[in-house]
mmCIF file of C-alpha atoms in Angstrom:
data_model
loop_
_atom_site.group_PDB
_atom_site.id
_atom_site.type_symbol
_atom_site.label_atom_id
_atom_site.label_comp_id
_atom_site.label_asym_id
_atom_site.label_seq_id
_atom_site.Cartn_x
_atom_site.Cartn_y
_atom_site.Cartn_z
ATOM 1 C CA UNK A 1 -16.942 7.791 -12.841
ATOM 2 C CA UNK A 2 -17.709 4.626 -11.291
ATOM 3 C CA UNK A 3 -15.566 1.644 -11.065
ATOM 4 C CA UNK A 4 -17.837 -0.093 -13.345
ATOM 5 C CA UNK A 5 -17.492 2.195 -15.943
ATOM 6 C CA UNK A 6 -14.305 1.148 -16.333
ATOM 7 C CA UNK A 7 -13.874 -2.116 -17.212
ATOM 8 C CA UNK A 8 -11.502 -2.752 -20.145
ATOM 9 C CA UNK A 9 -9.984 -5.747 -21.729
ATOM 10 C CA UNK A 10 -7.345 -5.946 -19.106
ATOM 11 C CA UNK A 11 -7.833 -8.623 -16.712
ATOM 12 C CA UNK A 12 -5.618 -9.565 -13.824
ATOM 13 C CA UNK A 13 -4.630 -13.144 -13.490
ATOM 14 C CA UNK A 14 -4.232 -12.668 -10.200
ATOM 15 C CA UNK A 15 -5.867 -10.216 -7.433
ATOM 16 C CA UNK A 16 -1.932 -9.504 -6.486
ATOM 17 C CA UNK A 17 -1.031 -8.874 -10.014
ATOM 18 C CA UNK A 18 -2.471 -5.511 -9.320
ATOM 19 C CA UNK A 19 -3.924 -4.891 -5.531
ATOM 20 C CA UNK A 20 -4.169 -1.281 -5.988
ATOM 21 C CA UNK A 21 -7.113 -1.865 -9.095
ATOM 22 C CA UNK A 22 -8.599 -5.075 -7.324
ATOM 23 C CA UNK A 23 -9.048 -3.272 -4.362
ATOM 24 C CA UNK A 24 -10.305 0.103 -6.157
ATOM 25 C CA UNK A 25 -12.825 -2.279 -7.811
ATOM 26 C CA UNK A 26 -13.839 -3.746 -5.079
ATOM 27 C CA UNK A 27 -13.757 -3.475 -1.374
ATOM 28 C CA UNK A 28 -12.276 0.052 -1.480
ATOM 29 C CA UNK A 29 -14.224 1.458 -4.234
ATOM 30 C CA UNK A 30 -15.971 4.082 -2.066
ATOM 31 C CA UNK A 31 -12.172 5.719 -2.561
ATOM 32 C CA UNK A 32 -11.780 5.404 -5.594
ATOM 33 C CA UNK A 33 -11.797 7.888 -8.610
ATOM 34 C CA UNK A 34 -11.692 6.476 -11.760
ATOM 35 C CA UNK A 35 -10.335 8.228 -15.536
ATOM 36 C CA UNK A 36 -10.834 5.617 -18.137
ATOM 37 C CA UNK A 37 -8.522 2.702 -17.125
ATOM 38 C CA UNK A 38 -6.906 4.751 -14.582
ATOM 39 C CA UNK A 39 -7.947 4.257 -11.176
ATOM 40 C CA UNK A 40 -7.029 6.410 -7.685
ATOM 41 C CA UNK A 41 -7.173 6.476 -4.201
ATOM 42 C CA UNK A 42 -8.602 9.173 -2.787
ATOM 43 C CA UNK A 43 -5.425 11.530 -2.413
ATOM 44 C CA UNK A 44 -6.603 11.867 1.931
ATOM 45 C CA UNK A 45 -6.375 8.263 2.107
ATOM 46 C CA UNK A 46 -3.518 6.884 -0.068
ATOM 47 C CA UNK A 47 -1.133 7.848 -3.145
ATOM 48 C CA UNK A 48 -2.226 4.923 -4.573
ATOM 49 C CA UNK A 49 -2.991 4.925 -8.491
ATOM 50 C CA UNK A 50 -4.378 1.558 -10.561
ATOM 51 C CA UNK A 51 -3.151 1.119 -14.119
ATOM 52 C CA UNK A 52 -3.258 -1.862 -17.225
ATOM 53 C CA UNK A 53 0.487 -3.806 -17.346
ATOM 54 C CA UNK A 54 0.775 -1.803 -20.378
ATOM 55 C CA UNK A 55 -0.227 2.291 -20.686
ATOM 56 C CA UNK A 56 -1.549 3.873 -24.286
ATOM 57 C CA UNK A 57 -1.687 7.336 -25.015
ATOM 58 C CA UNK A 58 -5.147 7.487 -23.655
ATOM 59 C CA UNK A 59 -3.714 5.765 -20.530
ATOM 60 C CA UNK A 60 -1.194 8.347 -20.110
ATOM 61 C CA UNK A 61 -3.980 11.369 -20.722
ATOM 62 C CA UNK A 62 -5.682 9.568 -17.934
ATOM 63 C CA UNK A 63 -3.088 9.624 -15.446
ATOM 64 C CA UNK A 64 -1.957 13.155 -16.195
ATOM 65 C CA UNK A 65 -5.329 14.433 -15.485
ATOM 66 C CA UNK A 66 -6.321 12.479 -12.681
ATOM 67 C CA UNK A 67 -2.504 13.103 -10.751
ATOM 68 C CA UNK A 68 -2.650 16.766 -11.843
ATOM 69 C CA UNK A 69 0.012 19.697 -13.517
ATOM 70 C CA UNK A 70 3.362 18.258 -12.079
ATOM 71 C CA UNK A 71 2.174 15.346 -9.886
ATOM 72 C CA UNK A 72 3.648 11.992 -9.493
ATOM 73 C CA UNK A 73 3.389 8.553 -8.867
ATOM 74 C CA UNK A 74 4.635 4.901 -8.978
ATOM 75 C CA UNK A 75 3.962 2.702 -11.682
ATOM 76 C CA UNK A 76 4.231 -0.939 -11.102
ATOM 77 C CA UNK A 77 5.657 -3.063 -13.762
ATOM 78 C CA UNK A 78 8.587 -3.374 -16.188
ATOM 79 C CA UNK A 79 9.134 -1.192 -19.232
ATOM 80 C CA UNK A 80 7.058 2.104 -18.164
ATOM 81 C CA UNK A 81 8.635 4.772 -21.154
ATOM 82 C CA UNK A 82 6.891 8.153 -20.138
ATOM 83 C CA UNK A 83 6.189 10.178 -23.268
ATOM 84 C CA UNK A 84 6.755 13.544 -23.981
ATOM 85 C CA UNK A 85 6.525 16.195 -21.487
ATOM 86 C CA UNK A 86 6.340 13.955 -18.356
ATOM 87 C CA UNK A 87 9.674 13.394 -16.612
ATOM 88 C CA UNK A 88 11.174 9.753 -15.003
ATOM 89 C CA UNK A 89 12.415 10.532 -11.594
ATOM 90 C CA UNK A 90 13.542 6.881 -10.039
ATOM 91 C CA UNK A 91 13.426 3.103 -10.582
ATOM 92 C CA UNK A 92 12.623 1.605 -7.330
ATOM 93 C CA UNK A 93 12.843 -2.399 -6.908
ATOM 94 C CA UNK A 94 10.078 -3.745 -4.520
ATOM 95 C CA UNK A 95 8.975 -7.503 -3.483
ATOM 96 C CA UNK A 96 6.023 -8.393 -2.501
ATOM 97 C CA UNK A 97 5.107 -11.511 -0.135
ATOM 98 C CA UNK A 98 2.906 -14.037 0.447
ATOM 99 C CA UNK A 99 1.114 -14.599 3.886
ATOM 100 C CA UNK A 100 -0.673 -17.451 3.088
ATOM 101 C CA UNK A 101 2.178 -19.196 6.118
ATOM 102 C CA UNK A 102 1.963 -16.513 8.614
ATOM 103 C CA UNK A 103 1.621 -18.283 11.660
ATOM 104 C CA UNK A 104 -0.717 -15.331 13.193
ATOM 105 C CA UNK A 105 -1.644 -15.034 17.113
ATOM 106 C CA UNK A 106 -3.746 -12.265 18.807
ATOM 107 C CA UNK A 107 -2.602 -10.194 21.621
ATOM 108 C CA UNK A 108 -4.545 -8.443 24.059
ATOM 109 C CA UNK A 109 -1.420 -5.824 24.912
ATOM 110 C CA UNK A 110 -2.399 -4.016 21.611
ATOM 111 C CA UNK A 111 -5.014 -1.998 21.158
ATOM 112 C CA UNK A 112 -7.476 -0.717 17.936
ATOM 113 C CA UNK A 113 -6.561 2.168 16.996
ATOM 114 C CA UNK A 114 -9.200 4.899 16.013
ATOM 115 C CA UNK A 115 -9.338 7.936 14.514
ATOM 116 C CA UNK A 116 -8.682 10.296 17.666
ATOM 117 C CA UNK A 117 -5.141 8.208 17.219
ATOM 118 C CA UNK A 118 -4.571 9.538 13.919
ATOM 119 C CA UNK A 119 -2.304 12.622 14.902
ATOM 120 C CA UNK A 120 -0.097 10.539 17.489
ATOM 121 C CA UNK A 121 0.008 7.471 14.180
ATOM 122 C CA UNK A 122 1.194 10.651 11.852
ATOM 123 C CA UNK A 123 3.906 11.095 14.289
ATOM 124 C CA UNK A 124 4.810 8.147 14.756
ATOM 125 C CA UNK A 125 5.059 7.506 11.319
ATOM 126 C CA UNK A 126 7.235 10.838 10.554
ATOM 127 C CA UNK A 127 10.098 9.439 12.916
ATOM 128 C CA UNK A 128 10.048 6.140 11.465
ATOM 129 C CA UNK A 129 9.569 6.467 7.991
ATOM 130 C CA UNK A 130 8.009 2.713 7.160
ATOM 131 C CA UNK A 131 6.528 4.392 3.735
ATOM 132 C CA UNK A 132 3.598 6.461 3.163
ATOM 133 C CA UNK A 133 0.493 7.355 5.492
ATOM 134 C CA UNK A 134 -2.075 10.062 4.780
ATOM 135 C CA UNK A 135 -4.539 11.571 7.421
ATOM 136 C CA UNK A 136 -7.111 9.314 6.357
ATOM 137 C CA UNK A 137 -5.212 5.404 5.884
ATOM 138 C CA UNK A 138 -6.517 4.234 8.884
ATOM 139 C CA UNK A 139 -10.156 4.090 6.943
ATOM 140 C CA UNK A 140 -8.665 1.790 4.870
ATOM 141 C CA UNK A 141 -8.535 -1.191 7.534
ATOM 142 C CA UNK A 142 -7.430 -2.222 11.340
ATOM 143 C CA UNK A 143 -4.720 -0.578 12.804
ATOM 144 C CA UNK A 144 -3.144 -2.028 16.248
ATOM 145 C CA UNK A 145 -0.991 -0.157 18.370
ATOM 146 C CA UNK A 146 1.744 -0.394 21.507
ATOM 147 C CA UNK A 147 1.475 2.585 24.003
ATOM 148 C CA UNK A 148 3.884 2.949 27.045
ATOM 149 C CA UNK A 149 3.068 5.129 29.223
ATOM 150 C CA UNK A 150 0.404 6.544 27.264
ATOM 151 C CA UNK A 151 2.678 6.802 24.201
ATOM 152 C CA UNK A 152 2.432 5.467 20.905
ATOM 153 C CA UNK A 153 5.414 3.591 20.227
ATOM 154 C CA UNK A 154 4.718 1.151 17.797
ATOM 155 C CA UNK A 155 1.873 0.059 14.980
ATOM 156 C CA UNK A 156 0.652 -1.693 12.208
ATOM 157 C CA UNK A 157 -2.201 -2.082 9.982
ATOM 158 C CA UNK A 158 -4.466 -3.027 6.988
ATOM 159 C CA UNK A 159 -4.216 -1.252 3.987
ATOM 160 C CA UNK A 160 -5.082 -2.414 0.034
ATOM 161 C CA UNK A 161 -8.065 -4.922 0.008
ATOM 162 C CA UNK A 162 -8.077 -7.181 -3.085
ATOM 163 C CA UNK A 163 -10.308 -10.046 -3.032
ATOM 164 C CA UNK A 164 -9.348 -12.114 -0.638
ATOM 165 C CA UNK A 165 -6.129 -10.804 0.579
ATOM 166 C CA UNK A 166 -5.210 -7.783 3.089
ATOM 167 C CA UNK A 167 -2.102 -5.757 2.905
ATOM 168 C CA UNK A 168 -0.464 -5.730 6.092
ATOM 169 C CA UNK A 169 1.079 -2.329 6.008
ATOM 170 C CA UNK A 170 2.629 0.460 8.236
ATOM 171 C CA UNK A 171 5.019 -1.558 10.334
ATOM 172 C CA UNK A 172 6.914 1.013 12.663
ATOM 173 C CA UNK A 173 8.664 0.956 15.900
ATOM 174 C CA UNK A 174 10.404 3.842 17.657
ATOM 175 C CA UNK A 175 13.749 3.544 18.120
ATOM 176 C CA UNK A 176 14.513 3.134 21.399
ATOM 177 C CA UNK A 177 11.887 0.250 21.759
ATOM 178 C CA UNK A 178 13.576 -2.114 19.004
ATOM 179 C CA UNK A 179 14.509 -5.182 19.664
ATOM 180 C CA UNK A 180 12.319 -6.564 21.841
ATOM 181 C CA UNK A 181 10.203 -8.084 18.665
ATOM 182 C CA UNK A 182 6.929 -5.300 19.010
ATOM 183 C CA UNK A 183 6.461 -5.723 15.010
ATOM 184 C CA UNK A 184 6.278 -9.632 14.616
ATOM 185 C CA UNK A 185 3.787 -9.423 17.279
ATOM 186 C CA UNK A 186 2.013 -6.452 15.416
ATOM 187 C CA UNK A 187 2.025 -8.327 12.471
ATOM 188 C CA UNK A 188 0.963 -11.508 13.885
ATOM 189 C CA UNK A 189 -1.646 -9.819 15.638
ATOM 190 C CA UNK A 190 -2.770 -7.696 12.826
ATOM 191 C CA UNK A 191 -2.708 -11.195 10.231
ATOM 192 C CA UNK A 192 -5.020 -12.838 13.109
ATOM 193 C CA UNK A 193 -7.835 -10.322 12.385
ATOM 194 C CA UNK A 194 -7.315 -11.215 8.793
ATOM 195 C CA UNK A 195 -7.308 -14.689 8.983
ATOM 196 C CA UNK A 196 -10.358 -14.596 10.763
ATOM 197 C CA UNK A 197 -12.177 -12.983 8.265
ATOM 198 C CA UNK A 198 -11.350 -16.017 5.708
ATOM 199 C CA UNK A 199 -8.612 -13.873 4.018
ATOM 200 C CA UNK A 200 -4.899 -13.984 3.343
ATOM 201 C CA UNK A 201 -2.308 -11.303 4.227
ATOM 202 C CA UNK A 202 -0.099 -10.291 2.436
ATOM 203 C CA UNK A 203 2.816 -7.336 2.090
ATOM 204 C CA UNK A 204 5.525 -5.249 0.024
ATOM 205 C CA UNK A 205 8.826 -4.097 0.575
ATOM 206 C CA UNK A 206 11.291 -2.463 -0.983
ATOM 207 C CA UNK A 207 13.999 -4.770 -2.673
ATOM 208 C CA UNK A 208 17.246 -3.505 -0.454
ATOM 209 C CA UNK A 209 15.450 -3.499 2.795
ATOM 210 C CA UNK A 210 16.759 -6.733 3.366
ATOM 211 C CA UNK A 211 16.594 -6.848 7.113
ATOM 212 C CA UNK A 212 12.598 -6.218 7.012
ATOM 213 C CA UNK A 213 12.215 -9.155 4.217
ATOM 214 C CA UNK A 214 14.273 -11.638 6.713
ATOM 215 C CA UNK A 215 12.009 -10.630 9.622
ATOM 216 C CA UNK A 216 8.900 -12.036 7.080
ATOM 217 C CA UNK A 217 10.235 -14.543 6.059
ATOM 218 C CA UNK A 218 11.008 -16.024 9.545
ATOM 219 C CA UNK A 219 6.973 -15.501 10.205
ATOM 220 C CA UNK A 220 6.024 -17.262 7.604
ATOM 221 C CA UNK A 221 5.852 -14.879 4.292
ATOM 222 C CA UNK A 222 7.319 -16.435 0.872
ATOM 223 C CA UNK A 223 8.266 -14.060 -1.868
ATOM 224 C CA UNK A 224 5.587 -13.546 -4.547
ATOM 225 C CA UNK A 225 7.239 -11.533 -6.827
ATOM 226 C CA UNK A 226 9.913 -8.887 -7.639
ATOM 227 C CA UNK A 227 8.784 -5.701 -9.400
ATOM 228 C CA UNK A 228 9.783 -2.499 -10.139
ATOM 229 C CA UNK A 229 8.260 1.122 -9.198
ATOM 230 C CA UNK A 230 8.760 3.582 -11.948
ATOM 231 C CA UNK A 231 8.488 6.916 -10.464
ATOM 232 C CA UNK A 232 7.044 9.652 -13.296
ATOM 233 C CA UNK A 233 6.095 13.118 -13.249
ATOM 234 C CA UNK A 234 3.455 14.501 -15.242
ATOM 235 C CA UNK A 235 3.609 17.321 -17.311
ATOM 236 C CA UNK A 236 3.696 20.683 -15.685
ATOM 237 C CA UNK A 237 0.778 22.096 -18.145
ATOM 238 C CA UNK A 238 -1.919 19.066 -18.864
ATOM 239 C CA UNK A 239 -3.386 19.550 -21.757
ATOM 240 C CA UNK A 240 -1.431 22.844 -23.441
#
């Protein structure tokens, strides 16, 4: 299906409300795979899955077939009751923040990264955890990176599109180079190429990392909103 095909009553107020549909619909739509109101990321590329505020038994059909016998994913949003058959494995609380005040700056010691990166970027990512990058993210925007001595030691990048925003995503540092403030220049540098382009950036967190949300805030971000991830599991046999 196309995203066309499946526009429903729902309407975001905002292109934030739900960044994973607004981008689906729009600037990332060659990703996207589309059941009904239930829109996905191209597994390669992202996890991600778009949903209404509220799902219906249809909604849940949707998701079950698109995610698969036994997948899961995060639903964003209060309330989420799975019916019968799938199974709740975790509440995760998550901000997200506004970028609109990030005082951005390029800086010519990092460089584009580019696919040939992508296995040294999956490494780095695997020691430092920042959240979740598939073999094929870096299609879904700029990513910058910090090499010493011909190492990648530290990125950051572009990830969900909505209309007129960019997700500034995949903030990492190894360990022994912390401290010496590689990821506010990342993300200063990596909000520069998005500012340029008219846009605003924009990011999420989760809730107790409260050490990352200080480090925004001092560049410039402003919470948006506090959410919650509900974590579900779909049934092990879709539709037996």
């Amino acid at each position: 299906m196309t995203a066309e095909s499946t526009l429903d009553v729902y309407t975001s107020l905002h292109p934030l409300d739900d960044p994973v549909r607004s981008s689906l619909h729009g600037e990332h739509r060659r990703f996207a795979a589309w059941v009904g109101r239930i829109g996905r990321y191209d597994p390669e590329v992202a996890r991600f899955f778009g949903h209404p505020p509220v799902l219906d038994d249809q909604d849940w059909a949707d998701l079950a077939t698109l995610l698969g016998p036994g997948g899961n994913t995060a639903l964003r949003g209060e309330g989420h009751v799975p019916p019968a058959g799938w199974t709740l494995l975790q509440h995760v609380r998550s901000v997200q923040m506004d970028g609109t005040g990030l005082r951005v700056a390029e800086d010519p010691a990092f460089e584009v990264l580019t696919a040939a990166d992508v296995p040294e970027m999956l490494e780095l990512i695997a020691r430092t955890e920042p959240g979740p990058f598939a073999a094929r993210t870096i299609e879904m925007g700029t990513y910058l990176g910090f090499r010493v001595d011909g190492r990648l030691v530290a990125m950051a990048g572009e990830r969900m599109h909505p209309p007129g925003w960019t997700e500034i995503s995949a903030v990492c540092t190894d360990v022994e180079f912390r401290g010496r403030g590689l990821a506010s220049r990342l993300i200063r540098a990596v909000g520069a190429g998005i500012r340029a382009r008219g846009e605003k950036p924009f990011l999420h967190a989760v809730a107790h990392n409260t050490t990352a949300i200080s480090l925004y805030e001092t560049l410039g971000f402003t919470l948006r909103q506090r959410s919650q991830l509900t974590i579900v599991q779909a049934p092990m046999h879709v539709g037996r």
